[in-house]
Coordinates of N, CA, C and O in Angstrom, one line a residue:
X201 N -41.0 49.7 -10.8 CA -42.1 48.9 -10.2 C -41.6 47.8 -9.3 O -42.2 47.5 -8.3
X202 N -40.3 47.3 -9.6 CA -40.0 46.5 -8.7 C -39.8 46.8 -7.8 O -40.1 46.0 -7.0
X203 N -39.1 48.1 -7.3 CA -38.5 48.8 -6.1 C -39.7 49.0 -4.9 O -39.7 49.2 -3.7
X204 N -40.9 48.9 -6.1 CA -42.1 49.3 -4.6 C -42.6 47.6 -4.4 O -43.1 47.4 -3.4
X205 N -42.5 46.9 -5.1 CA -42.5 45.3 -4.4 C -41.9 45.0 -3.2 O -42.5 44.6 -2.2
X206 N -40.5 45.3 -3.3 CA -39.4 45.3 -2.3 C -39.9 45.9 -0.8 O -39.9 45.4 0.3
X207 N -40.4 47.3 -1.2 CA -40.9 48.0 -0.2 C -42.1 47.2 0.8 O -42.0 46.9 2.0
X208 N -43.3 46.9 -0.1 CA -44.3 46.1 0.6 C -43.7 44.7 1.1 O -44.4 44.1 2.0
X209 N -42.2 44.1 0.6 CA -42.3 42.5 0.8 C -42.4 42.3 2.8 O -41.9 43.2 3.4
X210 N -42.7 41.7 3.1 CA -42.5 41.0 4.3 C -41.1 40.2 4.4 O -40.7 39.5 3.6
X211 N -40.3 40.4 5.8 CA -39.2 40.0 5.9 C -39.8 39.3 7.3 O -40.7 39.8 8.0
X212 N -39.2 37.8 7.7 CA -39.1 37.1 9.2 C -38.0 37.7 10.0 O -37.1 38.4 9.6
X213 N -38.4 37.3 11.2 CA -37.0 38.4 12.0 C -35.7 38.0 11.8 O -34.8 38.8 11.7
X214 N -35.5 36.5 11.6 CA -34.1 36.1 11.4 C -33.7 36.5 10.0 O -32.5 36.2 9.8
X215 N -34.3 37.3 9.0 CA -34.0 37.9 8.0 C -33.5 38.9 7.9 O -32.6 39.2 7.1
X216 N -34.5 39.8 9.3 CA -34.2 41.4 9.2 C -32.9 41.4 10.7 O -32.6 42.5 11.2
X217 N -32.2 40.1 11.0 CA -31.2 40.4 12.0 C -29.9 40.1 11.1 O -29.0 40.9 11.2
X218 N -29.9 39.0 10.1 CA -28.8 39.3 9.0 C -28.7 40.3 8.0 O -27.7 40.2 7.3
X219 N -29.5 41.2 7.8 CA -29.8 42.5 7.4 C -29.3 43.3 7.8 O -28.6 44.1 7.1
X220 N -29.4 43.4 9.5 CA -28.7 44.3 10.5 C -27.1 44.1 10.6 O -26.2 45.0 10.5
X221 N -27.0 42.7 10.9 CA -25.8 42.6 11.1 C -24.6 42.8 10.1 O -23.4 43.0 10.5
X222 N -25.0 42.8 8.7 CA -24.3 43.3 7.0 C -24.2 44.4 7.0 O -23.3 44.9 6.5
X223 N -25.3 45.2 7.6 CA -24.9 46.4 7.7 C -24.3 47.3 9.0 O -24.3 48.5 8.9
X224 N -23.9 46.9 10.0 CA -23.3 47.2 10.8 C -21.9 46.5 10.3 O -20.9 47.2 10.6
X225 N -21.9 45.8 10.0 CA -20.5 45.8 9.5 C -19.9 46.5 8.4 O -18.7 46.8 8.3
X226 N -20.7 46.6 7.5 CA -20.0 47.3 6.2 C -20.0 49.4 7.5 O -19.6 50.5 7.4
X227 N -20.5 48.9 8.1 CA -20.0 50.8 9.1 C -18.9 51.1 9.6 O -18.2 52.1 9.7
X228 N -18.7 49.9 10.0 CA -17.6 50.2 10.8 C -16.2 50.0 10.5 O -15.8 49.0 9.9
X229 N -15.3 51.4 10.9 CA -14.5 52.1 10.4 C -13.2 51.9 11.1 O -13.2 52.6 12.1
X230 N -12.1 51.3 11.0 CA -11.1 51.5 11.2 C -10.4 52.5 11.6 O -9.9 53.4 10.9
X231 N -10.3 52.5 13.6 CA -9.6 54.3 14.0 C -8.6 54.1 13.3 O -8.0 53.0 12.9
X232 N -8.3 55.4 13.2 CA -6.9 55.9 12.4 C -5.7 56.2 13.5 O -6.3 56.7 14.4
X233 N -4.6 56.1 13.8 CA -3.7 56.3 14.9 C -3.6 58.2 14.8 O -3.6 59.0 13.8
X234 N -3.4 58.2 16.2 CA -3.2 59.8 16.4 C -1.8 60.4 15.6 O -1.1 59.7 14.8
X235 N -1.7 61.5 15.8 CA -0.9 62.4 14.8 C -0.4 62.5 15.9 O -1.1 62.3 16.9
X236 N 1.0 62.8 16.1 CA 1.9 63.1 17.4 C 2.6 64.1 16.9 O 3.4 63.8 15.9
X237 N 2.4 65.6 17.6 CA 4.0 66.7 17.3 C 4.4 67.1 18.6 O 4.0 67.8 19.5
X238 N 5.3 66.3 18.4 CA 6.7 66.8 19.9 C 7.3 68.3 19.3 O 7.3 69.0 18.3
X239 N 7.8 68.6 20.8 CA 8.2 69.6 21.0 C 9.3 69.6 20.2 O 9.9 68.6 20.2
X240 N 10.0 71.0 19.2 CA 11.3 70.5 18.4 C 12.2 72.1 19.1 O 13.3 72.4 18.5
X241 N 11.8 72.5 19.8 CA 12.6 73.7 20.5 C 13.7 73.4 21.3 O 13.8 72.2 21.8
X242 N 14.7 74.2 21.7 CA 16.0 74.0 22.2 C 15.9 74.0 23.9 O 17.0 73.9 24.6
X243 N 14.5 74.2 24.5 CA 14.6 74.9 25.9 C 13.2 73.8 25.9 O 12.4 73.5 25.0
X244 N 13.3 73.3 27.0 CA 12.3 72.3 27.6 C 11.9 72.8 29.2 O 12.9 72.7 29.9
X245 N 11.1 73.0 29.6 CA 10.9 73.7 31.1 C 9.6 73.0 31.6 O 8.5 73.1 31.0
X246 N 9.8 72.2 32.6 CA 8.6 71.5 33.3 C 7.8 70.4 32.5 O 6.7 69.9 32.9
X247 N 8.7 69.9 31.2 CA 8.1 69.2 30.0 C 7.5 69.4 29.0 O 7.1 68.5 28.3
X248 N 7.6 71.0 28.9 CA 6.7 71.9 27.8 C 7.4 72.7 27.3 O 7.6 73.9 27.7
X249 N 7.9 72.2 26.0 CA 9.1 73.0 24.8 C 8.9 74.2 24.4 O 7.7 74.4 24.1
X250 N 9.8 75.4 24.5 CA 9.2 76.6 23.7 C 8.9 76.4 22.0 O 8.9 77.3 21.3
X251 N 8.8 75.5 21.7 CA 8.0 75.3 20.2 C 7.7 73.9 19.7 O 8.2 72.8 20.1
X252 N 6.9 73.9 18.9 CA 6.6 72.9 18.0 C 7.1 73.2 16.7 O 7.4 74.4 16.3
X253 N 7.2 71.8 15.8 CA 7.7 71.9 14.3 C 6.4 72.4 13.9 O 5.3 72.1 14.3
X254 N 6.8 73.5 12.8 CA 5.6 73.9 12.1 C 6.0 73.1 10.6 O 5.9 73.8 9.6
X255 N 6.4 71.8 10.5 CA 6.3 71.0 9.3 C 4.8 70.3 9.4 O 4.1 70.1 10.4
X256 N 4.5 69.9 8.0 CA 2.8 69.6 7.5 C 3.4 67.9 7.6 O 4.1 67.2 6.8
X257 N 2.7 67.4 8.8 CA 2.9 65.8 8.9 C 1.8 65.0 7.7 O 0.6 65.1 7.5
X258 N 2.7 64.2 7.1 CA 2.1 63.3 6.2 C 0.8 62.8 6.5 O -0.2 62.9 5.8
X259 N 0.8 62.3 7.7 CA -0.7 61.8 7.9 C -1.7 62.3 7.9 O -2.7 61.6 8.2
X260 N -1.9 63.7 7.5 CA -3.1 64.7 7.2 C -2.8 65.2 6.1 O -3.2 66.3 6.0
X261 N -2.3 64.9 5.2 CA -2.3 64.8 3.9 C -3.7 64.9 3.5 O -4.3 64.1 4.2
X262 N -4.7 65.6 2.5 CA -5.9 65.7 2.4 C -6.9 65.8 3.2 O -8.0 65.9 2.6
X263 N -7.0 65.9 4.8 CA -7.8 65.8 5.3 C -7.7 67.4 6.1 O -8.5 68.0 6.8
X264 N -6.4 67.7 5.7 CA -6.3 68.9 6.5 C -5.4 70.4 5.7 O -4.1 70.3 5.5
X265 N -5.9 71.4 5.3 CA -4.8 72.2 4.6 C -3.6 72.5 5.4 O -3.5 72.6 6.6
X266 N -2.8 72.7 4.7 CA -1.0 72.9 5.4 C -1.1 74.3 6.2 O -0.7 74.4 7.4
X267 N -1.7 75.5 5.5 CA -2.2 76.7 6.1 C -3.0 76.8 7.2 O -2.7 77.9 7.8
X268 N -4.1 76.0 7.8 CA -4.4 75.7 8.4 C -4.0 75.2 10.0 O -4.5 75.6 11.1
X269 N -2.8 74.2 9.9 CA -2.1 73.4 10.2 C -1.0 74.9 10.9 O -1.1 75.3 12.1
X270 N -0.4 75.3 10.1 CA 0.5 76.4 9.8 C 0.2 77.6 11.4 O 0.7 77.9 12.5
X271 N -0.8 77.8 10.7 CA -1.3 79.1 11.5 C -1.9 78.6 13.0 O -1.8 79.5 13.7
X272 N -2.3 77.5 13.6 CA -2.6 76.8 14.5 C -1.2 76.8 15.6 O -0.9 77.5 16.6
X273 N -0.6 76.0 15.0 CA 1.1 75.8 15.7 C 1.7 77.3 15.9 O 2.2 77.8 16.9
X274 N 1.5 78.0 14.6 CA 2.1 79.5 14.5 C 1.4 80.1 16.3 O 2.2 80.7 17.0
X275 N 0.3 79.8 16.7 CA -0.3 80.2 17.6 C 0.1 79.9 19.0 O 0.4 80.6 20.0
X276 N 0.1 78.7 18.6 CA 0.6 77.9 20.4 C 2.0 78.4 20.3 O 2.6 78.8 21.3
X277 N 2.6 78.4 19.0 CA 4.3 78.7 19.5 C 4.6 80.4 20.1 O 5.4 80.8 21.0
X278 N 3.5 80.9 19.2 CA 3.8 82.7 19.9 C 2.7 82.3 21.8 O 2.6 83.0 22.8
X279 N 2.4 81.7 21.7 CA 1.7 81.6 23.8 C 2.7 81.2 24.3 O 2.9 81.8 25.4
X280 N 3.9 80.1 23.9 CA 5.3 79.3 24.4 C 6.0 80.8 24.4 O 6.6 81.3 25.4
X281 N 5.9 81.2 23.6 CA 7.4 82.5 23.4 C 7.4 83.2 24.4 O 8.3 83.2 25.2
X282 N 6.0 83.9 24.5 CA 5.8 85.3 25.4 C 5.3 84.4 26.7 O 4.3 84.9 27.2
X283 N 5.8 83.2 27.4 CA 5.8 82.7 28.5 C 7.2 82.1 29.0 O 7.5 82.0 30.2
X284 N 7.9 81.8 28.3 CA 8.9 81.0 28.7 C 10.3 82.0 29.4 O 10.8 81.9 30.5
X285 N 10.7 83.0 28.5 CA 11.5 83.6 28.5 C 11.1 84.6 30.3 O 11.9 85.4 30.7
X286 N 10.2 84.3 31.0 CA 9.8 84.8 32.0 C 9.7 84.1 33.0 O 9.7 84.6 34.1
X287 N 9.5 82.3 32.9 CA 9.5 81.3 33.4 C 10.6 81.1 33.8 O 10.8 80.9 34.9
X288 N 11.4 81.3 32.9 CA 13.0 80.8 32.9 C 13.7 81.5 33.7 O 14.5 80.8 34.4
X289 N 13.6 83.4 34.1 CA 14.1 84.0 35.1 C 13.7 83.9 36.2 O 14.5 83.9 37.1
X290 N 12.0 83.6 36.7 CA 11.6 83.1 37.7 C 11.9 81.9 38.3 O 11.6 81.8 39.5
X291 N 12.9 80.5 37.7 CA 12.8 79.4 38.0 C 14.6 79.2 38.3 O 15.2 78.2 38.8
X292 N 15.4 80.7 37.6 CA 16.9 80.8 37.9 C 16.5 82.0 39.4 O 17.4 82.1 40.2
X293 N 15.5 82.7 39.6 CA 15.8 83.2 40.8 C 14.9 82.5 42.2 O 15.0 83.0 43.3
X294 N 14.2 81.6 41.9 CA 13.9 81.0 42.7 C 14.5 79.5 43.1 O 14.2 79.0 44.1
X295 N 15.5 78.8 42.1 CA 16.8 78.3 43.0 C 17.7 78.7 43.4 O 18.7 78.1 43.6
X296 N 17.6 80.2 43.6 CA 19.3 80.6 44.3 C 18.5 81.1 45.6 O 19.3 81.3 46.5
X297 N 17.1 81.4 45.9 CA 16.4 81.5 46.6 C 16.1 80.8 47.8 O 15.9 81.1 49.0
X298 N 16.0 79.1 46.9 CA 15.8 77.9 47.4 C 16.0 77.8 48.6 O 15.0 77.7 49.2
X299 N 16.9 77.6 49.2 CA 17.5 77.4 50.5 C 16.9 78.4 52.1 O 16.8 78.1 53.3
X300 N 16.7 79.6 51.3 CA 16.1 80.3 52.2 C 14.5 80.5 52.4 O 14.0 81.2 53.3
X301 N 13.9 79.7 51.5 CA 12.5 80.3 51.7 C 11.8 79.1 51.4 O 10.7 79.1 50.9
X302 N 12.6 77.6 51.8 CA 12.9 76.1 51.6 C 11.3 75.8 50.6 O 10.1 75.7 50.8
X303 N 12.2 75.9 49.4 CA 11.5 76.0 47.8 C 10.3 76.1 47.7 O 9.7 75.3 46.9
X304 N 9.5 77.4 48.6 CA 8.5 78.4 48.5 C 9.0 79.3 47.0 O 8.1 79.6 46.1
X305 N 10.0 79.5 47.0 CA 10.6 80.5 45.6 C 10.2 79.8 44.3 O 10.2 80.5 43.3
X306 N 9.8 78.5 44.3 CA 9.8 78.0 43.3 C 8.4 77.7 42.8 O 8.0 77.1 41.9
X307 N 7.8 78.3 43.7 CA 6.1 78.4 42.9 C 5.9 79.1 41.8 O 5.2 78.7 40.9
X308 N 6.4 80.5 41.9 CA 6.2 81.5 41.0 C 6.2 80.6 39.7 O 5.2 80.7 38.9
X309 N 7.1 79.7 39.4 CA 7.6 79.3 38.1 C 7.2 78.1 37.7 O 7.7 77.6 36.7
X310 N 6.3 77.6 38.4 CA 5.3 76.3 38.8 C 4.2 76.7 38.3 O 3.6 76.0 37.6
X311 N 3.7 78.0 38.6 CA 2.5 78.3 38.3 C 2.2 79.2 37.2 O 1.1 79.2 36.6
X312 N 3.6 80.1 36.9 CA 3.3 79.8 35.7 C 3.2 79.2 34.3 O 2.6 79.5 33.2
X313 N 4.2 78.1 34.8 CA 3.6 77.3 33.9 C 2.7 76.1 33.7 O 2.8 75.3 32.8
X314 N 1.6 76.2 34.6 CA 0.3 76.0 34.5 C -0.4 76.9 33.8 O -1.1 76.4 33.0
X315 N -0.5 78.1 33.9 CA -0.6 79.0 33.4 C -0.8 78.8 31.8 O -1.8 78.6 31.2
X316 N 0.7 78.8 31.2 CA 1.0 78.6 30.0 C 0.4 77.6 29.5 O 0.0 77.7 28.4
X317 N 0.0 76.2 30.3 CA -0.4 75.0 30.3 C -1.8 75.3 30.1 O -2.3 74.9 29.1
X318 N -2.6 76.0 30.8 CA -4.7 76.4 30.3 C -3.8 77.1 29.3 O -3.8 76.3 28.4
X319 N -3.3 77.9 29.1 CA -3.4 79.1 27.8 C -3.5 78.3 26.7 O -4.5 78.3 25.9
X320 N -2.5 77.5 26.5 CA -2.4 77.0 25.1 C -3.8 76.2 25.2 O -4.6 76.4 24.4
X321 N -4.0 75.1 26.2 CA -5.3 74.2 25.9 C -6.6 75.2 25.6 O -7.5 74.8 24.9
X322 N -6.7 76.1 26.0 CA -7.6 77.3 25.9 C -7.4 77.7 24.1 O -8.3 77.7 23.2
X323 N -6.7 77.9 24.1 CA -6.1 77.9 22.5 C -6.4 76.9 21.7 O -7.2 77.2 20.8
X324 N -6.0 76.0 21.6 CA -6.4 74.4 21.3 C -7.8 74.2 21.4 O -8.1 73.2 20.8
X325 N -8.9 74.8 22.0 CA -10.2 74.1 22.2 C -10.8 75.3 21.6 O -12.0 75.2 21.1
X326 N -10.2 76.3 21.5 CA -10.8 77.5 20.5 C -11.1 76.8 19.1 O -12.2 76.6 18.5
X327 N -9.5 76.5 18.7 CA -9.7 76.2 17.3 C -10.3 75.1 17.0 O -10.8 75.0 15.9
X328 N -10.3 73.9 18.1 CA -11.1 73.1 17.5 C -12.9 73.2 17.8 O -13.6 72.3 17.9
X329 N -13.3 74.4 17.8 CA -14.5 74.6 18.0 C -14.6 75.0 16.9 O -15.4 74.4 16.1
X330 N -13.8 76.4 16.4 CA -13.8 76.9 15.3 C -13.6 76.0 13.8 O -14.3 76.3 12.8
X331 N -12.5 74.9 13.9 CA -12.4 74.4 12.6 C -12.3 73.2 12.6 O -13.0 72.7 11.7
X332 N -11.3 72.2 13.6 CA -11.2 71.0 13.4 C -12.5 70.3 13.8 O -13.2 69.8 12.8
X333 N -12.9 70.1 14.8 CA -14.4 69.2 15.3 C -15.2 69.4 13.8 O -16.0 68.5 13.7
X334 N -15.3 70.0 12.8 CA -15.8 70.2 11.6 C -15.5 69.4 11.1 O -16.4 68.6 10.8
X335 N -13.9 68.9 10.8 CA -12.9 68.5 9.9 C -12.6 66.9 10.6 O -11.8 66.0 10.2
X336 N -13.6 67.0 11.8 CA -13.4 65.1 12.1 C -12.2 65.2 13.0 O -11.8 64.1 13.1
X337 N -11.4 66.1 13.6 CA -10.5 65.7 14.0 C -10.6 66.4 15.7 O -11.6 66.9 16.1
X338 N -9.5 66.3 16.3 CA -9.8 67.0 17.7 C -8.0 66.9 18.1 O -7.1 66.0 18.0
X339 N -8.2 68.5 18.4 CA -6.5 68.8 18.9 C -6.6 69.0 20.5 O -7.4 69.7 21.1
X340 N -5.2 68.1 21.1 CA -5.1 68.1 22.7 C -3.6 68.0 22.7 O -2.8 67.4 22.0
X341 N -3.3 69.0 24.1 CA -1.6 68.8 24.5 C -1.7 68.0 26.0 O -2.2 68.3 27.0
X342 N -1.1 66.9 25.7 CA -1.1 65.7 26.2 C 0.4 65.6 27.1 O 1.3 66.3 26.7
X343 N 0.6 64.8 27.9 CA 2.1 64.4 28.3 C 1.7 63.0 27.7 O 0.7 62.2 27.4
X344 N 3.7 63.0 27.5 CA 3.6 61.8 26.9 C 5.1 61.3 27.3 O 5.9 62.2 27.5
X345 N 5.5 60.0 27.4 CA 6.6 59.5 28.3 C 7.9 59.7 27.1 O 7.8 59.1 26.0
X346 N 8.9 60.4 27.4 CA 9.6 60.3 25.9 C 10.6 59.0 26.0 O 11.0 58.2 26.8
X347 N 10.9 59.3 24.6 CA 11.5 57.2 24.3 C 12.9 57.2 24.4 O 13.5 56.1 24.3
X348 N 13.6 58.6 24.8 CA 15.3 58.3 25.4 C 15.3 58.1 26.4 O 16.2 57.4 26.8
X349 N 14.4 58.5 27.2 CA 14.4 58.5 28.7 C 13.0 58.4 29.6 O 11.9 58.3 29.0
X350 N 13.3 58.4 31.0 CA 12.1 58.4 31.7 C 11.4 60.0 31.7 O 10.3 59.9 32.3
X351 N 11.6 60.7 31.4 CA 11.4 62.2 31.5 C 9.9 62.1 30.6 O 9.7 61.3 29.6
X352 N 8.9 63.1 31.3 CA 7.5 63.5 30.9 C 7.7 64.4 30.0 O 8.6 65.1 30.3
X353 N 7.1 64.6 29.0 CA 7.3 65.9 27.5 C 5.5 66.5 27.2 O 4.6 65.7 27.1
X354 N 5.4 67.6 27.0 CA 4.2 67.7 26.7 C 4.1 67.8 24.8 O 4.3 68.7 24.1
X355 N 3.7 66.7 24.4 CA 3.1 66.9 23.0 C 1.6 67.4 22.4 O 0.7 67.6 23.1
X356 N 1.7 67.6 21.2 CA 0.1 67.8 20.7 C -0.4 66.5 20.3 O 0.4 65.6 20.2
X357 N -1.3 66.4 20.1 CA -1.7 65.1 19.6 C -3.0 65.4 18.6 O -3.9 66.0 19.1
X358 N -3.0 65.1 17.5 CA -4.4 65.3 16.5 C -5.1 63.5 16.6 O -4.4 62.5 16.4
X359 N -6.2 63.5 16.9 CA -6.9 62.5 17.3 C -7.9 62.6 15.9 O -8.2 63.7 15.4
X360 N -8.3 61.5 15.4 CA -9.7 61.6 14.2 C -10.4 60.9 15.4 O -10.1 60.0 16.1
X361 N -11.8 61.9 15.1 CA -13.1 61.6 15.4 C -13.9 60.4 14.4 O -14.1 60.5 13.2
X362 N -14.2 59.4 15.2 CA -15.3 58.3 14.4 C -16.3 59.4 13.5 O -16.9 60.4 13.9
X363 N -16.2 58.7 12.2 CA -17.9 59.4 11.4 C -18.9 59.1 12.1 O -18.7 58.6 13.2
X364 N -20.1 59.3 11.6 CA -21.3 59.3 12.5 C -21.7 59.2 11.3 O -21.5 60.1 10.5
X365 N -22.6 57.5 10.8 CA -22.7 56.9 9.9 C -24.5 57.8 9.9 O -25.3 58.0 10.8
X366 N -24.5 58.1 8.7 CA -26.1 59.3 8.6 C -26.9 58.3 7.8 O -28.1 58.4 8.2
X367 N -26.8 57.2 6.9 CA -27.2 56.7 6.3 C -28.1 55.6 7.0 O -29.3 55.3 6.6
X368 N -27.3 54.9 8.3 CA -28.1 54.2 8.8 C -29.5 55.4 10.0 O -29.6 56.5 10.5
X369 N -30.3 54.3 9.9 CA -31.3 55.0 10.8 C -31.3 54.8 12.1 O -30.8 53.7 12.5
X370 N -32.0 55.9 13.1 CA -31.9 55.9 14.5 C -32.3 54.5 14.8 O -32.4 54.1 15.9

């Protein structure tokens, strides 16, 4: 009975704005810092490693299964494989090229790894259609400045998506 009192009572505006403002605060959520996986392969070409660690980073501990996780990377590293090893002959025969065709030779190996570069993001936006954007999170391969040197590196990066608080009303 009391609960429908509550319902009928009358509130003044300066009531119903400290109302608002308690509850916009108890919403809001603390971002979480991105997940960062650098490249951990032995061959680096144009800033983009033939692999990533397929180890399960602590920071997705519960929010994400390891199998999951697993089979994702398992993915992008077989797009790295079956590109690089073709890159790499392209980019040893177009500097011995170089001089003659004044580093026109060196497109082939430029482009494709752009190439490689949509494939894998193509890959990445698959799965986060299919599983992560579900799971609150969002996967991107990013450049990122690495910390020995001035040299550009392409990383993944797992980003969390803000909740979208359901409780409060439009």
């Amino acid at each position: 009975m009391e609960d429908f009192q509550q319902i009928d009572a009358i509130y003044s505006a300066s009531e119903i704005n400290e109302i608002d403002q308690l509850s916009t605060h108890t919403l809001e959520v603390s971002p979480q810092e991105p997940v960062i996986i650098r490249g951990s392969g032995s061959t680096t070409l144009f800033g983009l490693s033939n692999r990533f660690d397929e180890e399960f980073p602590q920071a997705l501990y519960a929010k994400l299964a390891p199998e999951e996780f697993k089979s994702t990377v398992q993915q992008i590293n077989g797009v790295l494989k079956k590109s690089l090893p073709i890159n790499i002959k392209l980019l040893i025969c177009g500097c011995l090229c170089c001089c003659c065709t004044l580093g026109c030779s060196l497109m082939p190996a430029l482009c494709l790894n752009n190439r490689t570069k949509l494939s894998v993001d193509k890959l990445i936006d698959h799965e986060n259609n299919r599983l992560y954007h579900k799971l609150g999170m969002h996967w991107r391969l990013c450049k990122r400045k690495c910390a020995s040197s001035n040299m550009l590196e392409y990383v993944l990066v797992i980003e969390f998506l803000p909740l979208v608080p359901i409780h409060r009303p439009d």
